[in-house]
Amino acid sequence: MVGVLSFGRITRTEGIRFDIDREECFSYNVHYEGVTLHLSFVFIKADTPWHFKEDGVDLVIKGPSDEQIHDFRDKVSEKYEFVVRKKGVYQFCFTNKSPYHETIDFDIYVGHFIQYDQHAKDEHFSPLLEQISKLEEALHNIQFEQHWLEAQTNRQAIVNDHMSKRAIQKAVIESLSLLATSFLQLVSWEEGGYKSSDKPMPRGEVVVGGFSVTAGYFNNPEKTDEVYKVDERGMRWFYTGDIGQFHPDGCLEIIDRKKDIVKLQHGEYISLGAVFGVNI
C-alpha cells in the first residue's frame, strides 16, 4: 500500500499513526534542496497480548531518483535526519516481518520557512529574520522531540500493561498447575480426639501432598523427618500441624493447631486457645 503525506508547507511537526500488516509506503514531496529532513518512528504495539518478541520493523528511505538514502532493520524506534540534495518525492517504506498487525507512529519535519525567502536580500530584515527563523526552528525541534517522547511513553505504557497482564496470567496458570498436581487430606490424630471418620464432618491433621511439596527444611533434617513423609507410592506429604474439618460442601475449616494442644496430668488433651478464650 502506498500513501501520500501531503503536509503542504511545513510550519509545524506533522505525523501519522497507522496499522501495518506487511508493507506500507508513504511519499513526501520536498520542495527545496539543502533543507534538513527530520523523521522518527516508534513501534507502538502489536495486536496480541501474547506477542512476546519485539522483532521491530524495517524502514527503507529512497530519493526522487529511486536511490536509497538509508535503511533501518529490526527497529522498534528510531530518529534520523539528512540533508536533502535533490528536491522531489521521497519514499518511506515500512516492512513488518511479524505475523501480527503492528501500530507505528511516524513523524516528518522539514526545517525550512518559505515566507522569509522574499526578504533574503534585504540587509535590514535579513539578520532579524534569520534569528526568528532559528528561533522558530528550535521551537519546532522541541515540538518534534515532544511528539517523539510522547510516542515512546505510549509504547512503554502499553508494554508495562502487557507485562502486568502476562505476569497475572502466568501466576494464575502456575497456581492452577500446582493445584492440579496437589492433594489434600485429613489424617486422624487419635490423641487429640480428631478422626477422619468423624460424622458429620471428618476431622484431623491437614496433610498436603504432590509434586509442589518442598523437599524439607533447610539444614534441619530432624524437623524435615518429623513433618515430611513419603508413602508407599512415592508420594511426598507435608504434615502441616493444623487441625481441620471438612464441611459437607467440601470447604475446609481450620479449627485447631496441634502445638496449641497440651496433655493434662490425667491424660485429657485440651486446647490452649480454648482456655485463653474462656479467660478473656
C-alpha positions as a Markdown table, in Angstrom:
| # | Residue | x | y | z |
|---|---|---|---|---|
| 1 | Met | 0.0 | 0.0 | 0.0 |
| 2 | Val | 1.3 | 3.5 | -0.9 |
| 3 | Gly | 0.1 | 6.7 | 0.9 |
| 4 | Val | 0.9 | 10.3 | 0.3 |
| 5 | Leu | 1.8 | 12.6 | 3.2 |
| 6 | Ser | 0.5 | 15.9 | 1.8 |
| 7 | Phe | 1.6 | 18.2 | 4.6 |
| 8 | Gly | 2.0 | 21.2 | 2.3 |
| 9 | Arg | 4.3 | 24.0 | 3.6 |
| 10 | Ile | 5.9 | 22.7 | 6.8 |
| 11 | Thr | 5.5 | 25.1 | 9.6 |
| 12 | Arg | 4.9 | 22.5 | 12.3 |
| 13 | Thr | 5.7 | 18.9 | 13.1 |
| 14 | Glu | 3.4 | 16.5 | 11.3 |
| 15 | Gly | 2.8 | 12.8 | 11.7 |
| 16 | Ile | 0.7 | 9.8 | 11.3 |
| 17 | Arg | -0.2 | 6.7 | 13.3 |
| 18 | Phe | -1.0 | 3.7 | 11.2 |
| 19 | Asp | -1.5 | -0.1 | 11.4 |
| 20 | Ile | 0.7 | -2.2 | 9.2 |
| 21 | Asp | 0.2 | -5.8 | 8.1 |
| 22 | Arg | 3.1 | -6.5 | 5.8 |
| 23 | Glu | 4.2 | -3.3 | 4.0 |
| 24 | Glu | 3.2 | 0.3 | 4.0 |
| 25 | Cys | 4.8 | 3.1 | 1.9 |
| 26 | Phe | 4.4 | 6.8 | 2.2 |
| 27 | Ser | 5.7 | 9.6 | -0.1 |
| 28 | Tyr | 6.6 | 13.1 | 0.8 |
| 29 | Asn | 7.4 | 15.9 | -1.6 |
| 30 | Val | 10.3 | 18.1 | -0.6 |
| 31 | His | 10.3 | 21.4 | -2.5 |
| 32 | Tyr | 13.7 | 22.8 | -1.6 |
| 33 | Glu | 17.3 | 21.5 | -1.8 |
| 34 | Gly | 19.6 | 21.9 | 1.1 |
| 35 | Val | 17.0 | 21.6 | 3.8 |
| 36 | Thr | 17.2 | 19.1 | 6.6 |
| 37 | Leu | 14.5 | 16.5 | 6.8 |
| 38 | His | 13.9 | 15.0 | 10.3 |
| 39 | Leu | 12.0 | 11.8 | 10.8 |
| 40 | Ser | 11.2 | 9.5 | 13.6 |
| 41 | Phe | 9.1 | 6.3 | 14.1 |
| 42 | Val | 8.1 | 4.3 | 17.1 |
| 43 | Phe | 6.7 | 0.8 | 17.1 |
| 44 | Ile | 3.7 | 1.3 | 19.5 |
| 45 | Lys | 2.1 | -2.1 | 19.9 |
| 46 | Ala | 1.2 | -5.5 | 18.4 |
| 47 | Asp | -2.4 | -6.6 | 18.1 |
| 48 | Thr | -2.0 | -9.5 | 20.5 |
| 49 | Pro | -1.0 | -9.6 | 24.2 |
| 50 | Trp | 0.9 | -12.9 | 23.6 |
| 51 | His | 3.4 | -11.3 | 21.2 |
| 52 | Phe | 6.5 | -11.7 | 23.4 |
| 53 | Lys | 9.2 | -11.0 | 20.9 |
| 54 | Glu | 10.0 | -7.5 | 19.8 |
| 55 | Asp | 11.1 | -8.0 | 16.2 |
| 56 | Gly | 10.8 | -4.4 | 15.2 |
| 57 | Val | 10.2 | -3.2 | 11.6 |
| 58 | Asp | 12.3 | -2.3 | 8.6 |
| 59 | Leu | 12.3 | 1.2 | 7.0 |
| 60 | Val | 13.8 | 2.0 | 3.6 |
| 61 | Ile | 14.2 | 5.6 | 2.5 |
| 62 | Lys | 14.5 | 6.4 | -1.2 |
| 63 | Gly | 15.1 | 9.6 | -3.0 |
| 64 | Pro | 13.4 | 11.1 | -6.2 |
| 65 | Ser | 15.6 | 9.0 | -8.5 |
| 66 | Asp | 14.8 | 5.8 | -6.6 |
| 67 | Glu | 18.2 | 6.0 | -4.9 |
| 68 | Gln | 18.4 | 4.6 | -1.4 |
| 69 | Ile | 19.1 | 7.2 | 1.3 |
| 70 | His | 19.1 | 4.9 | 4.3 |
| 71 | Asp | 17.6 | 1.7 | 5.7 |
| 72 | Phe | 16.8 | 0.5 | 9.2 |
| 73 | Arg | 16.5 | -3.1 | 10.2 |
| 74 | Asp | 14.5 | -4.6 | 13.1 |
| 75 | Lys | 14.0 | -1.3 | 14.9 |
| 76 | Val | 11.3 | -0.7 | 17.5 |
| 77 | Ser | 12.1 | 3.1 | 17.4 |
| 78 | Glu | 14.5 | 5.4 | 15.7 |
| 79 | Lys | 15.2 | 9.0 | 14.8 |
| 80 | Tyr | 17.1 | 10.1 | 11.7 |
| 81 | Glu | 17.8 | 13.3 | 9.8 |
| 82 | Phe | 19.5 | 14.0 | 6.4 |
| 83 | Val | 20.2 | 17.0 | 4.1 |
| 84 | Val | 18.0 | 16.9 | 1.0 |
| 85 | Arg | 20.4 | 17.0 | -2.0 |
| 86 | Lys | 17.6 | 16.9 | -4.6 |
| 87 | Lys | 14.1 | 18.2 | -4.4 |
| 88 | Gly | 11.3 | 15.9 | -5.3 |
| 89 | Val | 9.3 | 13.0 | -3.9 |
| 90 | Tyr | 10.9 | 10.8 | -1.2 |
| 91 | Gln | 9.6 | 7.3 | -0.4 |
| 92 | Phe | 9.4 | 5.8 | 3.1 |
| 93 | Cys | 8.6 | 2.1 | 3.1 |
| 94 | Phe | 7.9 | 0.1 | 6.2 |
| 95 | Thr | 8.1 | -3.7 | 6.3 |
| 96 | Asn | 6.6 | -5.7 | 9.1 |
| 97 | Lys | 8.1 | -9.2 | 9.4 |
| 98 | Ser | 6.0 | -10.2 | 12.3 |
| 99 | Pro | 2.8 | -12.3 | 11.8 |
| 100 | Tyr | 0.8 | -9.7 | 13.7 |
| 101 | His | -0.5 | -6.3 | 12.8 |
| 102 | Glu | 1.6 | -3.6 | 14.3 |
| 103 | Thr | 0.8 | 0.1 | 15.1 |
| 104 | Ile | 3.5 | 2.6 | 14.2 |
| 105 | Asp | 3.8 | 6.3 | 15.0 |
| 106 | Phe | 5.6 | 8.1 | 12.1 |
| 107 | Asp | 6.7 | 11.8 | 12.1 |
| 108 | Ile | 8.4 | 14.1 | 9.5 |
| 109 | Tyr | 9.6 | 17.6 | 9.9 |
| 110 | Val | 11.5 | 19.8 | 7.4 |
| 111 | Gly | 13.2 | 22.9 | 8.8 |
| 112 | His | 12.5 | 25.5 | 6.1 |
| 113 | Phe | 10.4 | 28.6 | 6.2 |
| 114 | Ile | 9.2 | 29.8 | 2.8 |
| 115 | Gln | 7.7 | 33.1 | 4.0 |
| 116 | Tyr | 11.2 | 34.6 | 4.6 |
| 117 | Asp | 12.7 | 33.9 | 1.2 |
| 118 | Gln | 11.4 | 37.1 | -0.4 |
| 119 | His | 13.3 | 39.2 | 2.2 |
| 120 | Ala | 16.6 | 37.3 | 1.8 |
| 121 | Lys | 18.3 | 40.2 | 0.1 |
| 122 | Asp | 17.1 | 42.9 | 2.4 |
| 123 | Glu | 20.0 | 44.0 | 4.5 |
| 124 | His | 17.8 | 45.3 | 7.3 |
| 125 | Phe | 15.4 | 42.4 | 7.5 |
| 126 | Ser | 17.9 | 39.6 | 6.8 |
| 127 | Pro | 19.6 | 39.5 | 10.3 |
| 128 | Leu | 16.3 | 39.8 | 12.2 |
| 129 | Leu | 14.5 | 37.2 | 10.1 |
| 130 | Glu | 17.5 | 34.9 | 10.3 |
| 131 | Gln | 17.3 | 34.9 | 14.1 |
| 132 | Ile | 13.5 | 34.5 | 14.0 |
| 133 | Ser | 13.9 | 31.6 | 11.6 |
| 134 | Lys | 16.4 | 29.9 | 14.0 |
| 135 | Leu | 14.1 | 30.5 | 17.0 |
| 136 | Glu | 11.1 | 29.0 | 15.1 |
| 137 | Glu | 13.2 | 26.0 | 14.0 |
| 138 | Ala | 14.3 | 25.5 | 17.6 |
| 139 | Leu | 10.6 | 25.6 | 18.7 |
| 140 | His | 9.6 | 23.1 | 16.1 |
| 141 | Asn | 12.5 | 20.9 | 17.1 |
| 142 | Ile | 11.2 | 20.9 | 20.6 |
| 143 | Gln | 7.7 | 20.0 | 19.3 |
| 144 | Phe | 9.2 | 17.2 | 17.3 |
| 145 | Glu | 11.1 | 15.9 | 20.3 |
| 146 | Gln | 7.9 | 16.1 | 22.5 |
| 147 | His | 6.0 | 14.1 | 20.0 |
| 148 | Trp | 8.8 | 11.5 | 19.9 |
| 149 | Leu | 8.8 | 11.3 | 23.7 |
| 150 | Glu | 5.0 | 11.1 | 23.8 |
| 151 | Ala | 5.1 | 8.1 | 21.4 |
| 152 | Gln | 7.8 | 6.4 | 23.4 |
| 153 | Thr | 5.7 | 7.0 | 26.6 |
| 154 | Asn | 2.7 | 5.5 | 24.9 |
| 155 | Arg | 4.7 | 2.5 | 23.8 |
| 156 | Gln | 6.1 | 2.0 | 27.3 |
| 157 | Ala | 2.7 | 2.2 | 28.9 |
| 158 | Ile | 1.4 | -0.5 | 26.6 |
| 159 | Val | 4.4 | -2.6 | 27.2 |
| 160 | Asn | 4.0 | -2.3 | 31.0 |
| 161 | Asp | 0.3 | -3.1 | 30.8 |
| 162 | His | 1.0 | -6.2 | 28.7 |
| 163 | Met | 3.8 | -7.3 | 31.1 |
| 164 | Ser | 1.4 | -6.9 | 34.1 |
| 165 | Lys | -1.3 | -8.9 | 32.3 |
| 166 | Arg | 1.3 | -11.6 | 31.4 |
| 167 | Ala | 2.6 | -11.7 | 35.0 |
| 168 | Ile | -1.0 | -12.2 | 36.3 |
| 169 | Gln | -1.8 | -14.9 | 33.6 |
| 170 | Lys | 1.5 | -16.7 | 34.4 |
| 171 | Ala | 0.8 | -16.6 | 38.1 |
| 172 | Val | -2.8 | -17.9 | 37.5 |
| 173 | Ile | -1.6 | -20.7 | 35.2 |
| 174 | Glu | 1.2 | -21.7 | 37.6 |
| 175 | Ser | -1.2 | -21.7 | 40.6 |
| 176 | Leu | -3.7 | -23.8 | 38.7 |
| 177 | Ser | -0.9 | -26.2 | 37.7 |
| 178 | Leu | 0.1 | -26.6 | 41.3 |
| 179 | Leu | -3.4 | -27.1 | 42.4 |
| 180 | Ala | -4.0 | -29.7 | 39.7 |
| 181 | Thr | -0.9 | -31.7 | 40.9 |
| 182 | Ser | -1.5 | -31.2 | 44.6 |
| 183 | Phe | -3.5 | -33.4 | 47.0 |
| 184 | Leu | -5.0 | -32.6 | 50.4 |
| 185 | Gln | -6.3 | -35.0 | 53.1 |
| 186 | Leu | -7.1 | -35.2 | 56.8 |
| 187 | Val | -5.1 | -37.7 | 58.9 |
| 188 | Ser | -6.6 | -38.8 | 62.1 |
| 189 | Trp | -4.9 | -37.7 | 65.3 |
| 190 | Glu | -6.2 | -40.1 | 67.9 |
| 191 | Glu | -4.5 | -38.5 | 70.9 |
| 192 | Gly | -6.2 | -35.2 | 70.2 |
| 193 | Gly | -9.6 | -36.8 | 69.6 |
| 194 | Tyr | -9.7 | -35.8 | 65.9 |
| 195 | Lys | -10.6 | -38.6 | 63.5 |
| 196 | Ser | -11.1 | -38.6 | 59.7 |
| 197 | Ser | -14.1 | -40.9 | 60.4 |
| 198 | Asp | -15.9 | -38.3 | 62.5 |
| 199 | Lys | -19.5 | -37.6 | 61.5 |
| 200 | Pro | -21.0 | -35.4 | 60.0 |
| 201 | Met | -17.7 | -33.6 | 59.4 |
| 202 | Pro | -14.4 | -35.5 | 59.1 |
| 203 | Arg | -11.6 | -34.0 | 61.3 |
| 204 | Gly | -7.9 | -34.5 | 61.5 |
| 205 | Glu | -4.5 | -33.0 | 60.7 |
| 206 | Val | -4.3 | -31.3 | 57.4 |
| 207 | Val | -1.7 | -33.0 | 55.1 |
| 208 | Val | -0.6 | -31.7 | 51.7 |
| 209 | Gly | 1.0 | -34.0 | 49.1 |
| 210 | Gly | 2.1 | -33.8 | 45.5 |
| 211 | Phe | 4.9 | -32.5 | 43.3 |
| 212 | Ser | 4.5 | -29.0 | 44.7 |
| 213 | Val | 5.6 | -30.1 | 48.2 |
| 214 | Thr | 9.1 | -28.8 | 49.2 |
| 215 | Ala | 12.0 | -31.1 | 49.9 |
| 216 | Gly | 12.1 | -30.1 | 53.5 |
| 217 | Tyr | 13.6 | -27.6 | 56.0 |
| 218 | Phe | 17.0 | -26.1 | 55.1 |
| 219 | Asn | 19.8 | -27.6 | 57.1 |
| 220 | Asn | 17.3 | -29.1 | 59.6 |
| 221 | Pro | 17.0 | -32.9 | 58.9 |
| 222 | Glu | 15.4 | -33.6 | 62.3 |
| 223 | Lys | 12.5 | -31.2 | 61.6 |
| 224 | Thr | 12.2 | -32.5 | 58.0 |
| 225 | Asp | 11.9 | -36.1 | 59.1 |
| 226 | Glu | 9.3 | -35.1 | 61.6 |
| 227 | Val | 6.8 | -33.4 | 59.3 |
| 228 | Tyr | 7.7 | -34.8 | 55.8 |
| 229 | Lys | 6.6 | -38.3 | 55.0 |
| 230 | Val | 6.8 | -40.5 | 51.8 |
| 231 | Asp | 4.1 | -43.1 | 51.2 |
| 232 | Glu | 4.4 | -46.5 | 49.5 |
| 233 | Arg | 3.6 | -44.9 | 46.1 |
| 234 | Gly | 6.5 | -42.4 | 46.5 |
| 235 | Met | 4.1 | -39.5 | 47.1 |
| 236 | Arg | 5.7 | -36.9 | 49.4 |
| 237 | Trp | 3.4 | -35.5 | 52.1 |
| 238 | Phe | 3.8 | -32.5 | 54.4 |
| 239 | Tyr | 2.1 | -32.6 | 57.8 |
| 240 | Thr | 1.1 | -29.0 | 58.5 |
| 241 | Gly | 0.2 | -29.3 | 62.2 |
| 242 | Asp | -3.1 | -27.6 | 61.5 |
| 243 | Ile | -6.3 | -29.4 | 62.6 |
| 244 | Gly | -9.1 | -29.0 | 60.1 |
| 245 | Gln | -12.6 | -30.3 | 59.3 |
| 246 | Phe | -14.4 | -30.8 | 56.0 |
| 247 | His | -17.8 | -29.3 | 55.7 |
| 248 | Pro | -20.5 | -31.1 | 53.6 |
| 249 | Asp | -20.0 | -28.6 | 50.8 |
| 250 | Gly | -16.3 | -29.5 | 50.6 |
| 251 | Cys | -14.9 | -26.4 | 52.3 |
| 252 | Leu | -12.0 | -27.0 | 54.7 |
| 253 | Glu | -12.1 | -25.1 | 58.0 |
| 254 | Ile | -9.0 | -24.9 | 60.3 |
| 255 | Ile | -10.3 | -25.4 | 63.8 |
| 256 | Asp | -7.1 | -26.0 | 65.9 |
| 257 | Arg | -3.4 | -26.4 | 66.0 |
| 258 | Lys | -1.5 | -29.5 | 67.3 |
| 259 | Lys | 1.1 | -27.3 | 69.0 |
| 260 | Asp | -1.8 | -25.5 | 70.8 |
| 261 | Ile | -3.0 | -28.7 | 72.4 |
| 262 | Val | -1.5 | -30.0 | 75.7 |
| 263 | Lys | -2.0 | -33.2 | 77.7 |
| 264 | Leu | -3.1 | -32.8 | 81.3 |
| 265 | Gln | -1.9 | -35.0 | 84.2 |
| 266 | His | -5.0 | -37.3 | 84.0 |
| 267 | Gly | -4.5 | -37.8 | 80.2 |
| 268 | Glu | -7.0 | -35.4 | 78.8 |
| 269 | Tyr | -6.0 | -33.2 | 75.8 |
| 270 | Ile | -7.1 | -29.5 | 76.0 |
| 271 | Ser | -6.6 | -26.6 | 73.5 |
| 272 | Leu | -4.8 | -23.6 | 74.9 |
| 273 | Gly | -6.7 | -21.4 | 72.5 |
| 274 | Ala | -10.0 | -22.5 | 74.1 |
| 275 | Val | -8.6 | -21.8 | 77.6 |
| 276 | Phe | -7.4 | -18.3 | 76.6 |
| 277 | Gly | -10.8 | -17.7 | 75.1 |
| 278 | Val | -12.6 | -18.6 | 78.3 |
| 279 | Asn | -10.3 | -16.5 | 80.4 |
| 280 | Ile | -10.8 | -13.5 | 78.1 |
